[in-house]
PDB file of C-alpha atoms and ligand atoms in Angstrom:
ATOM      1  CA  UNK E   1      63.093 -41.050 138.480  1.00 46.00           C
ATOM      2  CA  UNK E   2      60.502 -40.001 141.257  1.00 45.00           C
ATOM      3  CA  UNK E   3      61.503 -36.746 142.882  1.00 46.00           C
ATOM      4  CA  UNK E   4      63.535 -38.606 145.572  1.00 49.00           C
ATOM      5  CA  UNK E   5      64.446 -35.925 147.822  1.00 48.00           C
ATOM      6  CA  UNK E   6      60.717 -35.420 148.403  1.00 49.00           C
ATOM      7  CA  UNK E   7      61.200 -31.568 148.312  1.00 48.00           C
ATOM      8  CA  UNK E   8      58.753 -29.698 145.900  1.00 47.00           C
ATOM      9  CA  UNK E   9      59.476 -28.841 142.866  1.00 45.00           C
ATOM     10  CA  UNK E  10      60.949 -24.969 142.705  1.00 43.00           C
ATOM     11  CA  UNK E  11      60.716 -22.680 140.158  1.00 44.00           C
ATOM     12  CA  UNK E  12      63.515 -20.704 138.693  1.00 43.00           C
ATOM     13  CA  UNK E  13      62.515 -17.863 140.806  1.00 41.00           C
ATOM     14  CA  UNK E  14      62.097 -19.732 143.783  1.00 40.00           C
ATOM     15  CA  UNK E  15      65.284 -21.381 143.216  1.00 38.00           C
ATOM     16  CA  UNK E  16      67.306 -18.135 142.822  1.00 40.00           C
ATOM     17  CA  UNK E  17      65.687 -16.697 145.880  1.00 40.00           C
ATOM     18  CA  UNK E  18      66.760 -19.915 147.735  1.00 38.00           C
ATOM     19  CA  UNK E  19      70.228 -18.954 146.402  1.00 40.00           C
ATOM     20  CA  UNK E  20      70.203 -15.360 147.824  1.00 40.00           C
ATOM     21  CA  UNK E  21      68.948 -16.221 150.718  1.00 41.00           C
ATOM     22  CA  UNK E  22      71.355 -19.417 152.040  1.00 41.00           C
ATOM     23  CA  UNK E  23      74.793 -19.314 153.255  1.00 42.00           C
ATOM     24  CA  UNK E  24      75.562 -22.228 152.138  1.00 44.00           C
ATOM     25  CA  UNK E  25      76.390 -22.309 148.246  1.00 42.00           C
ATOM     26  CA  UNK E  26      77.393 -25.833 148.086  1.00 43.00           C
ATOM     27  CA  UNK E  27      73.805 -27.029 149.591  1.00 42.00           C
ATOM     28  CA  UNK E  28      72.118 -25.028 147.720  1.00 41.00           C
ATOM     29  CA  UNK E  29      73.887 -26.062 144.111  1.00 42.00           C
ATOM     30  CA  UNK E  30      73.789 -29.729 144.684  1.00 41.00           C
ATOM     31  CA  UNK E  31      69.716 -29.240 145.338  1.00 39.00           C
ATOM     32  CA  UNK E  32      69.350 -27.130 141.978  1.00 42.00           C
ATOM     33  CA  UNK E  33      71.088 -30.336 140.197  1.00 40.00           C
ATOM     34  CA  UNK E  34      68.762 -32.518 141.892  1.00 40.00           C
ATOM     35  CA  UNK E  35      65.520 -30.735 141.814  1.00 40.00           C
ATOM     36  CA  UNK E  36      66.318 -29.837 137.160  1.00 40.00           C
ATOM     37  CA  UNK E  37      67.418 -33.647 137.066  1.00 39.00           C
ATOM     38  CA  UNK E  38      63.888 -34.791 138.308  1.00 38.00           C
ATOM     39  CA  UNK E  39      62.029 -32.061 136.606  1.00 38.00           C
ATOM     40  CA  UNK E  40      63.433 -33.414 133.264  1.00 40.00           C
ATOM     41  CA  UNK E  41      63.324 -37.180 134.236  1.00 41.00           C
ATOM     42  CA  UNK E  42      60.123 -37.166 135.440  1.00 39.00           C
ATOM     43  CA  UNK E  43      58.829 -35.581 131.542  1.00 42.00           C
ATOM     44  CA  UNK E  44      60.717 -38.956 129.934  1.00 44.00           C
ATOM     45  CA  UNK E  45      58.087 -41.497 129.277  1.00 45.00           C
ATOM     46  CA  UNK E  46      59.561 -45.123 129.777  1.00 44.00           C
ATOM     47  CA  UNK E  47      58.777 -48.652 130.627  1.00 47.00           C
ATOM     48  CA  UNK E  48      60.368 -48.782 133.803  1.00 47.00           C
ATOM     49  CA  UNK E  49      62.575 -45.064 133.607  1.00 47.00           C
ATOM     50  CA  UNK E  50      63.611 -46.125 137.272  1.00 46.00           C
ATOM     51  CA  UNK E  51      66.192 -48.948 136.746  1.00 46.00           C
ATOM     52  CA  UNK E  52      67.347 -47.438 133.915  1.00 48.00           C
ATOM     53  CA  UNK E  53      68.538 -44.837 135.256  1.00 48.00           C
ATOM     54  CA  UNK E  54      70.314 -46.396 138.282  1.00 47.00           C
ATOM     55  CA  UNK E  55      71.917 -48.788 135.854  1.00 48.00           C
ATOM     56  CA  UNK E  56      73.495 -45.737 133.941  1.00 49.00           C
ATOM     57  CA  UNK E  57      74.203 -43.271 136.924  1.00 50.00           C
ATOM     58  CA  UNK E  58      77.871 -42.521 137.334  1.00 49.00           C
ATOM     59  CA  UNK E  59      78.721 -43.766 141.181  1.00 49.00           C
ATOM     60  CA  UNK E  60      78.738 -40.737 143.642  1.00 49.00           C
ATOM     61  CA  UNK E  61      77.064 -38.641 140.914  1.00 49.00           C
ATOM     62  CA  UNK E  62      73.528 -39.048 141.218  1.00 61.00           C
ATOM     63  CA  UNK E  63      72.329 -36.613 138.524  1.00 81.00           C
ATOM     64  CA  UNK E  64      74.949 -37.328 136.468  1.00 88.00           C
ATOM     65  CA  UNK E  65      74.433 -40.332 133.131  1.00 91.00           C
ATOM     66  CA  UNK E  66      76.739 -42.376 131.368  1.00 93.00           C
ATOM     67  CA  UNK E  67      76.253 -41.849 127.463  1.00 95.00           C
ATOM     68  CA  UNK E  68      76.914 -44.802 125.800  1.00 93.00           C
ATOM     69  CA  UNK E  69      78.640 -43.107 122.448  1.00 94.00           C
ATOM     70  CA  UNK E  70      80.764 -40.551 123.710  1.00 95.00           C
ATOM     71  CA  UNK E  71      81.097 -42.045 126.925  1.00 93.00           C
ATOM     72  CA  UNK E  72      80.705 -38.747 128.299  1.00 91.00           C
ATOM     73  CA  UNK E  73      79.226 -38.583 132.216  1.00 92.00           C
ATOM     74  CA  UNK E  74      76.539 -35.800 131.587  1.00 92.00           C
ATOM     75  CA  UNK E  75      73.766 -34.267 132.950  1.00 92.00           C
ATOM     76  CA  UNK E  76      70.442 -35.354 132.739  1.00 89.00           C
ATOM     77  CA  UNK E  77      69.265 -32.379 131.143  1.00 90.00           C
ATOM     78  CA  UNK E  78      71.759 -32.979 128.637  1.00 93.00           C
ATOM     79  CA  UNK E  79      70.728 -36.633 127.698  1.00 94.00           C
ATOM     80  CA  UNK E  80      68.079 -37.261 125.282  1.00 94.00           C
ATOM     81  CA  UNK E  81      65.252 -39.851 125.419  1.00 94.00           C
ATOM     82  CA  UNK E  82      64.213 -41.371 122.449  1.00 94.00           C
ATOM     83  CA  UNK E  83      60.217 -42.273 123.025  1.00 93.00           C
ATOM     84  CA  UNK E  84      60.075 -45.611 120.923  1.00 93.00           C
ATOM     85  CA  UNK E  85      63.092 -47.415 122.751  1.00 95.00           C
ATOM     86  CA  UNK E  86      63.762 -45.301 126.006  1.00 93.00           C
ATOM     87  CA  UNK E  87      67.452 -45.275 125.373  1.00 94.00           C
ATOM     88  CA  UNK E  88      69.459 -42.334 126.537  1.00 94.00           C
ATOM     89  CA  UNK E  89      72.003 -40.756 124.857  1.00 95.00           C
ATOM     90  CA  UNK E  90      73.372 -36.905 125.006  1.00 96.00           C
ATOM     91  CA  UNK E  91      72.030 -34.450 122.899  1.00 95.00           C
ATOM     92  CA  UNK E  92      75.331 -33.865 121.041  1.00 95.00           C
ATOM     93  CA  UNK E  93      75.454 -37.616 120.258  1.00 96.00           C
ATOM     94  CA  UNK E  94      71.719 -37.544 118.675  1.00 96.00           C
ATOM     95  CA  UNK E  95      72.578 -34.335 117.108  1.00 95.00           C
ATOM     96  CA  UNK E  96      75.460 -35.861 115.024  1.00 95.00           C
ATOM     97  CA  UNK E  97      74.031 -39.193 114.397  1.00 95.00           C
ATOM     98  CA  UNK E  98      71.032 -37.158 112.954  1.00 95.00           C
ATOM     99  CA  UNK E  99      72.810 -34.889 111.123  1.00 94.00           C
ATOM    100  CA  UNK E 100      75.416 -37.712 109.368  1.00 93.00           C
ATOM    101  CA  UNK E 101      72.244 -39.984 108.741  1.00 92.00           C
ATOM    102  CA  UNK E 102      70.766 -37.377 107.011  1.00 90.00           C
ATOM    103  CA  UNK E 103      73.652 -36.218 105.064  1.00 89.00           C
ATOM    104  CA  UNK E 104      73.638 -39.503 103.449  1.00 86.00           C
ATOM    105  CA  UNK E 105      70.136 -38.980 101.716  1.00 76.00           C
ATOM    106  CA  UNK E 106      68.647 -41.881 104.212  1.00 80.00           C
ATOM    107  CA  UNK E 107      65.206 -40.358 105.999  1.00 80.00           C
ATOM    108  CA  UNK E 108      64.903 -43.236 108.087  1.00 88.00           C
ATOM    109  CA  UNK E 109      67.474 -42.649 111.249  1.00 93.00           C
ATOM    110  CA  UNK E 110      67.352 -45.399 113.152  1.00 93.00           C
ATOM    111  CA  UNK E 111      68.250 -45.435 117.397  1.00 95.00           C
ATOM    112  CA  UNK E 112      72.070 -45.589 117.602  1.00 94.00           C
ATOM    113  CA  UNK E 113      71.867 -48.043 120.493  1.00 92.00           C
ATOM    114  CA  UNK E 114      73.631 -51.694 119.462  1.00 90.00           C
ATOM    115  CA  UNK E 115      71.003 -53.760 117.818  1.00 92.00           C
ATOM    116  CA  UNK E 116      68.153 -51.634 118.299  1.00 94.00           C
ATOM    117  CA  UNK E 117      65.535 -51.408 115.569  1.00 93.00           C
ATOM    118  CA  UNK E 118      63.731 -48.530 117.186  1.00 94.00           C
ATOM    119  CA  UNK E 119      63.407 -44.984 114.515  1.00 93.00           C
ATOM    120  CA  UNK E 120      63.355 -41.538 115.370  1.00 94.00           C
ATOM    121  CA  UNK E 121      61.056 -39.199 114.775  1.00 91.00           C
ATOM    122  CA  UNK E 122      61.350 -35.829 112.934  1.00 92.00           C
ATOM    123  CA  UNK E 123      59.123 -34.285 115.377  1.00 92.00           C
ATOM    124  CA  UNK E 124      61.298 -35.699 118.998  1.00 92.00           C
ATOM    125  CA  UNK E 125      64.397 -34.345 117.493  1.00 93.00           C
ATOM    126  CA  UNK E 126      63.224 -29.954 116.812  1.00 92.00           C
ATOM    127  CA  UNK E 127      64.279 -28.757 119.917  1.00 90.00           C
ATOM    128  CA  UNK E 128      68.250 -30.482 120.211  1.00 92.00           C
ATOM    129  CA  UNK E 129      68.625 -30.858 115.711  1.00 94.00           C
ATOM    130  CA  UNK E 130      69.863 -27.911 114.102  1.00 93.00           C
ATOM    131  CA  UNK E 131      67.240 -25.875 111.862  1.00 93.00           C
ATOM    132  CA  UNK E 132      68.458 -26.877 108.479  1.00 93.00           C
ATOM    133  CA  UNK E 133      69.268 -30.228 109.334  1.00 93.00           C
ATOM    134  CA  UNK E 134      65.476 -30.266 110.157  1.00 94.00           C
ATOM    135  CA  UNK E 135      65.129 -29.126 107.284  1.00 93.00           C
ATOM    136  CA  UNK E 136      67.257 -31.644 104.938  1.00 92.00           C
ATOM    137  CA  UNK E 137      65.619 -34.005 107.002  1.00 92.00           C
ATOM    138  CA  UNK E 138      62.167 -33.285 105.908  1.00 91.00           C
ATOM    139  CA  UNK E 139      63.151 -32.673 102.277  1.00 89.00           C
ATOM    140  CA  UNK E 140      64.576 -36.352 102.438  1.00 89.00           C
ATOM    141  CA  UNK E 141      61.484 -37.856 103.982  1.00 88.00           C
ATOM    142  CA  UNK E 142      59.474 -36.170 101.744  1.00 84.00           C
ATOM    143  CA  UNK E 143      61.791 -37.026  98.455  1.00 83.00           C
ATOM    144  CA  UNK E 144      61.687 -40.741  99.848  1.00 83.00           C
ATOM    145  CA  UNK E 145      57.974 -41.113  99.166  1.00 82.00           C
ATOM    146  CA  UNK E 146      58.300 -40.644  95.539  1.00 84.00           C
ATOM    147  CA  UNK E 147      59.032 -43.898  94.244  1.00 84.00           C
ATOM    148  CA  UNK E 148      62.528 -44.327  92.340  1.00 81.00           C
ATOM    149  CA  UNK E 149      61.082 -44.487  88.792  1.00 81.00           C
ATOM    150  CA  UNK E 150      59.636 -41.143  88.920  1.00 85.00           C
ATOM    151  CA  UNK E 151      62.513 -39.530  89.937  1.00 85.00           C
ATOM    152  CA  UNK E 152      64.983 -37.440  87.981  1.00 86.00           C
ATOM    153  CA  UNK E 153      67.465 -34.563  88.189  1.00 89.00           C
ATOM    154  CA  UNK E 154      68.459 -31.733  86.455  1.00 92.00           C
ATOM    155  CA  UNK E 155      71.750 -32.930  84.477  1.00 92.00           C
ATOM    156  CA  UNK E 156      73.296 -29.466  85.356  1.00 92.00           C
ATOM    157  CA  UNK E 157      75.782 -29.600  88.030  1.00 90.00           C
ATOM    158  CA  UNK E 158      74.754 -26.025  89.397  1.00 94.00           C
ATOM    159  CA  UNK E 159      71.262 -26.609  89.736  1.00 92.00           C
ATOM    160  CA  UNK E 160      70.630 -31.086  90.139  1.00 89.00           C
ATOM    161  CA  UNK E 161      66.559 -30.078  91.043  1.00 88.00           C
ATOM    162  CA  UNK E 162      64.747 -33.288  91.704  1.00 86.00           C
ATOM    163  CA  UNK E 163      62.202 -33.178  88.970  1.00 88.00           C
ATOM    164  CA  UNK E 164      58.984 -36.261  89.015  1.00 86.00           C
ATOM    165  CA  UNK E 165      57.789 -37.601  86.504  1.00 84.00           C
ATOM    166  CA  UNK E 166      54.531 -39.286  87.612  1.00 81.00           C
ATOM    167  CA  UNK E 167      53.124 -39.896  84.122  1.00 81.00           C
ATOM    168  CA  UNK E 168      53.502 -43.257  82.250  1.00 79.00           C
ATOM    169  CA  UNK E 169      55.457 -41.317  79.546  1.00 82.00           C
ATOM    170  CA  UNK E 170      58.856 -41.699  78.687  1.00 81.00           C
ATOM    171  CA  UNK E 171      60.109 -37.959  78.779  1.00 81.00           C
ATOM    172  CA  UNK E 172      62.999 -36.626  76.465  1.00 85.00           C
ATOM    173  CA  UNK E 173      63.176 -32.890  76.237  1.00 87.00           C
ATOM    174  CA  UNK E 174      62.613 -31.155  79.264  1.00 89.00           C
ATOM    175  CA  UNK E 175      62.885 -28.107  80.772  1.00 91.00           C
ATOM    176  CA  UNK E 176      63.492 -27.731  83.753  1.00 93.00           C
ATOM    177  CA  UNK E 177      60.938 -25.884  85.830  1.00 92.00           C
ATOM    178  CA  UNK E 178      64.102 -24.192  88.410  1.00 93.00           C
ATOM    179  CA  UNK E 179      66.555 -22.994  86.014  1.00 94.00           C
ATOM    180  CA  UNK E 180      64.946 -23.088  82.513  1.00 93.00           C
ATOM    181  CA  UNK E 181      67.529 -25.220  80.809  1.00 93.00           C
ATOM    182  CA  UNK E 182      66.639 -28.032  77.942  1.00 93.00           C
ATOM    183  CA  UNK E 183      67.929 -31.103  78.612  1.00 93.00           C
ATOM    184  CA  UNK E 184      67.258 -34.959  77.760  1.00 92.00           C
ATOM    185  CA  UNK E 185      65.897 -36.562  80.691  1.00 88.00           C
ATOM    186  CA  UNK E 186      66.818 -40.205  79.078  1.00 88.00           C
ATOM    187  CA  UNK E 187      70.615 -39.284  78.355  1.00 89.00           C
ATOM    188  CA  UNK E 188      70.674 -37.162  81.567  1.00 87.00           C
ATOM    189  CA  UNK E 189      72.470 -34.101  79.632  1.00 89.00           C
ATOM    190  CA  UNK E 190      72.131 -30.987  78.435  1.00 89.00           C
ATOM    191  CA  UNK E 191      69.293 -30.629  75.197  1.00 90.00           C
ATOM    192  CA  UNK E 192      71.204 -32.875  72.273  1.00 89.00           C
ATOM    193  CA  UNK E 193      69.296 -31.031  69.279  1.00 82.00           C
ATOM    194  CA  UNK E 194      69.080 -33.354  66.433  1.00 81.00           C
ATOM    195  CA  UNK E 195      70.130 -36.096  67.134  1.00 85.00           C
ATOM    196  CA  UNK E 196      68.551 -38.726  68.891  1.00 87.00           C
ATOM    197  CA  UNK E 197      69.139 -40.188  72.473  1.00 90.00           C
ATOM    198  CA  UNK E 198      69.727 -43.771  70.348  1.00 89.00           C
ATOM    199  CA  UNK E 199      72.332 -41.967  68.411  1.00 86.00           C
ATOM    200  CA  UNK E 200      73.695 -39.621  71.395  1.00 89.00           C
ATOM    201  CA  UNK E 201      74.384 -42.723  73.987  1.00 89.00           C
ATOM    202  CA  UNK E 202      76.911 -44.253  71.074  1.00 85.00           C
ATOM    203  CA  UNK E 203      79.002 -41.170  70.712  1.00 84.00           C
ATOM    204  CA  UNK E 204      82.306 -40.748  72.436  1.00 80.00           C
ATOM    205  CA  UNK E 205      82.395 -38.497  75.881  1.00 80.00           C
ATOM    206  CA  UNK E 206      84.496 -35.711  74.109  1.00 78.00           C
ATOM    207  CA  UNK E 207      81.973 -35.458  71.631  1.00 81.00           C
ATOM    208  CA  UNK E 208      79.193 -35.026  73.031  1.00 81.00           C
ATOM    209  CA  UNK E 209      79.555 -31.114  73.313  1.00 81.00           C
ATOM    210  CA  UNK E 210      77.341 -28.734  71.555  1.00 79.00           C
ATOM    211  CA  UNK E 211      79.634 -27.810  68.442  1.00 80.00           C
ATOM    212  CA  UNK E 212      80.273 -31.525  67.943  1.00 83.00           C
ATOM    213  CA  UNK E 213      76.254 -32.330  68.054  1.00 82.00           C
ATOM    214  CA  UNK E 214      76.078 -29.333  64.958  1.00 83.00           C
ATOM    215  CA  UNK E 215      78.691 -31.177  63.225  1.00 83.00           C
ATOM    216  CA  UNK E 216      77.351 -34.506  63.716  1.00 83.00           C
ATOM    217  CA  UNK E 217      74.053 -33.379  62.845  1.00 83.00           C
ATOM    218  CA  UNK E 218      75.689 -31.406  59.368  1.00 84.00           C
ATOM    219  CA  UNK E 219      76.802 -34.457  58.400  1.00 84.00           C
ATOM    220  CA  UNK E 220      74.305 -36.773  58.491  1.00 83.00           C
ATOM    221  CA  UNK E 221      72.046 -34.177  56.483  1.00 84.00           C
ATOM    222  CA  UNK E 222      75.493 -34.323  54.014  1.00 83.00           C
ATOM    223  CA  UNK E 223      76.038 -38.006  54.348  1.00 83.00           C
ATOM    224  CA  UNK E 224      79.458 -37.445  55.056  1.00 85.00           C
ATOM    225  CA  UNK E 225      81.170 -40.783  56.223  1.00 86.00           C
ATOM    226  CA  UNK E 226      83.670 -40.694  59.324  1.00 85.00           C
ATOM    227  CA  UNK E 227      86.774 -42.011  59.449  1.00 88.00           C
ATOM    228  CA  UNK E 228      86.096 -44.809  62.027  1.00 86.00           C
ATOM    229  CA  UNK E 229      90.025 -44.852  62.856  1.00 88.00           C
ATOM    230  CA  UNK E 230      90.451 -40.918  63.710  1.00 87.00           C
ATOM    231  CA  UNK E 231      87.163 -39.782  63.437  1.00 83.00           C
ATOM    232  CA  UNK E 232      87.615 -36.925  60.708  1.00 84.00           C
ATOM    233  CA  UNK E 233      84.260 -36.233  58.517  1.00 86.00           C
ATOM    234  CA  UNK E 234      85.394 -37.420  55.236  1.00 84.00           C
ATOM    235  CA  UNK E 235      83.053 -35.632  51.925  1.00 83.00           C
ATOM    236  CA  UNK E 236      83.162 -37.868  48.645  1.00 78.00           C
ATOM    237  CA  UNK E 237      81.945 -36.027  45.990  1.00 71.00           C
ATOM    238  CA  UNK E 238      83.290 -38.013  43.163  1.00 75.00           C
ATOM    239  CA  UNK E 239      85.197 -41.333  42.525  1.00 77.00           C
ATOM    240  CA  UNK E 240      85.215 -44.709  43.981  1.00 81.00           C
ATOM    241  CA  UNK E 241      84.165 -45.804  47.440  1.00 84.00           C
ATOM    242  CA  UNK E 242      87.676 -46.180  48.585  1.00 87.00           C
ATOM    243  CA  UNK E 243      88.443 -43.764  51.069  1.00 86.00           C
ATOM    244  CA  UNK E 244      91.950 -42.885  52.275  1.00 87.00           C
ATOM    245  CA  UNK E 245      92.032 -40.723  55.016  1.00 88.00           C
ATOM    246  CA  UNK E 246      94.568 -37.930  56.139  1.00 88.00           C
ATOM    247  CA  UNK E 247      95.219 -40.630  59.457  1.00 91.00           C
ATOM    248  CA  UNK E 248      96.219 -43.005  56.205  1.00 90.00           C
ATOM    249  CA  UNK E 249      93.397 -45.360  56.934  1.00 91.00           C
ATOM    250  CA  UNK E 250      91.514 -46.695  53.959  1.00 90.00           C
ATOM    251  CA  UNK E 251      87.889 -47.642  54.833  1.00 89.00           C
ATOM    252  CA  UNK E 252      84.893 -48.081  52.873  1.00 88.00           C
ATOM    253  CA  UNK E 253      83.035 -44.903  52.199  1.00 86.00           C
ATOM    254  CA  UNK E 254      79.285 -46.447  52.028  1.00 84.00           C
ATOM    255  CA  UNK E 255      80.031 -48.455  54.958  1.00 85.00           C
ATOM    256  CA  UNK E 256      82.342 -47.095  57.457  1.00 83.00           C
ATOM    257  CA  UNK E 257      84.339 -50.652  57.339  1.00 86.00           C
ATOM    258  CA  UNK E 258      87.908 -50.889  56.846  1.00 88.00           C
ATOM    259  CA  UNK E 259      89.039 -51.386  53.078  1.00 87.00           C
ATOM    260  CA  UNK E 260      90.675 -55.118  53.375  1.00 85.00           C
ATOM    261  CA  UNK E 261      90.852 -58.030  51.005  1.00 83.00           C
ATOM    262  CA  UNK E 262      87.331 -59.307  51.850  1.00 84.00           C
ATOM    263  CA  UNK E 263      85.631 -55.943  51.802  1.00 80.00           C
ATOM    264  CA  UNK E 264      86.249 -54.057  48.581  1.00 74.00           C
ATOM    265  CA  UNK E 265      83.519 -51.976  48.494  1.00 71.00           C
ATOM    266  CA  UNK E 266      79.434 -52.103  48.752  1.00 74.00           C
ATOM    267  CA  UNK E 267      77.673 -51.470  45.997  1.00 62.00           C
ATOM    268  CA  UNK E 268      76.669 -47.865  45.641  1.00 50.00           C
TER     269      UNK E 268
HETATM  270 ZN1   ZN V   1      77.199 -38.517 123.974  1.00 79.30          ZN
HETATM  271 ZN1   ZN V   2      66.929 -47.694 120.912  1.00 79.30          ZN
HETATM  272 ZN1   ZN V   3      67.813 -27.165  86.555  1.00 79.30          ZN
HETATM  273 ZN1   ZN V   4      68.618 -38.226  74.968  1.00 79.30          ZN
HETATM  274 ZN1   ZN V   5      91.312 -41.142  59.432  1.00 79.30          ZN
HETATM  275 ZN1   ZN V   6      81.306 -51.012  52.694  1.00 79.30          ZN
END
């Protein structure tokens, strides 16, 4: 928007010594609108800013825009240009798409205006974006560029440090470089001593916990057999292969299969 009143452009000094200095308040506010409307348009680059802005200025209100989420009528120094498409919306608007766009791990935040494929930029957004959602921002962006492969986390819930892996190894153990923890990077859980991640993936969620690994472990250095129907370590030291367990299921002792008419036993 040109500076349509053709008056020069005042200063906040000269403006408030305007303000002293006229009788008339109402004059003299409807100028300071005015004269801040054109200083702010006139810094928005655009295509044609011009019809734009008639398009969107509320009737009778010349300073005053339309947003088109809120559907708020605000001032123009409250609207926000985005460079790559020229639309306008208000500050708050950009603030919160920004901020929900970001909170959804997504660096890319597109122009909330229907059907536009325009982006904005990190940089266009510092002055009206919160500081920390500047900041998730750029952590997103930058945690975007690693590709998806090379990514993992820390599997414990209080610290979940993104961790890369940029080597063409497979890593297990790992430590992790934040809180010092050992943990399997291929399960995705705390350090499972022992026993391998093969081994670890097939046991049951409540027994994956550290005393359950030392039994587990204990008895595969003992051989012990487990009852596949209750899961109870069973310790043959003597006798037969035909195990019947405290749960009063018989199973094979070499094997782990239930004792039935077609499996009597494997050969010790
Ligand atoms: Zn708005
Ligand atoms: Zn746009
Ligand atoms: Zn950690
Ligand atoms: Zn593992
Ligand atoms: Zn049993
Ligand atoms: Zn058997």
């Amino acid at each position: 928007m040109a500076n349509e009143s053709n008056e020069p452009l005042f200063d906040d000094f000269c403006l408030s010594f305007l303000f002293s200095e006229a009788g008339d308040s109402n004059r003299i506010e409807s100028f300071d609108l005015s004269c801040e409307a054109s200083l702010i348009c006139s810094q928005n680059p655009g295509n044609d800013p011009i019809s734009e802005q008639v398009s969107k200025e509320v009737a009778g209100e010349s300073s005053r825009q339309l947003c088109d989420i809120c559907i708020g009528s605000k001032d123009c120094h409250e609207m926000f240009t985005i460079p790559s498409c020229n639309h306008q919306f208000c500050a708050d608007c950009i603030c919160k798409h920004v901020s929900i766009t970001v909170q959804e791990s997504a660096g890319v935040v597109n122009c909330p205006g229907l059907d536009c494929k325009a982006t904005l930029n990190i940089d266009d957004c510092r002055e009206i974006v919160p500081k920390d959602v500047v900041t998730m921002w750029a952590d997103v962006l930058c945690e975007s560029l690693i590709p998806p492969l090379q990514k993992f986390y820390c599997p414990y819930k209080d610290c979940s440090a993104m961790l890369v892996n940029d080597s063409d190894k497979i890593i297990k153990e790992s430590e992790c470089p934040y809180c010092w923890r050992l943990f399997c990077a291929q399960c995705n859980v705390s350090w499972h001593s022992g026993v391998d991640c093969e081994e670890f993936q097939k046991l049951n969620d409540n027994e994956r916990q550290r005393e359950d690994l030392m039994v587990y472990e204990l008895a595969k250095q003992k051989e012990w057999q487990r009852c596949p129907n209750c899961k109870f370590y069973v310790e043959k030291t003597e006798g037969c292969l035909h195990i019947s367990c405290r749960c009063s299921f018989e199973f094979c002792y070499a094997c782990g299969e239930k004792w039935s008419s077609t499996h009597g036993g494997c050969r010790p």
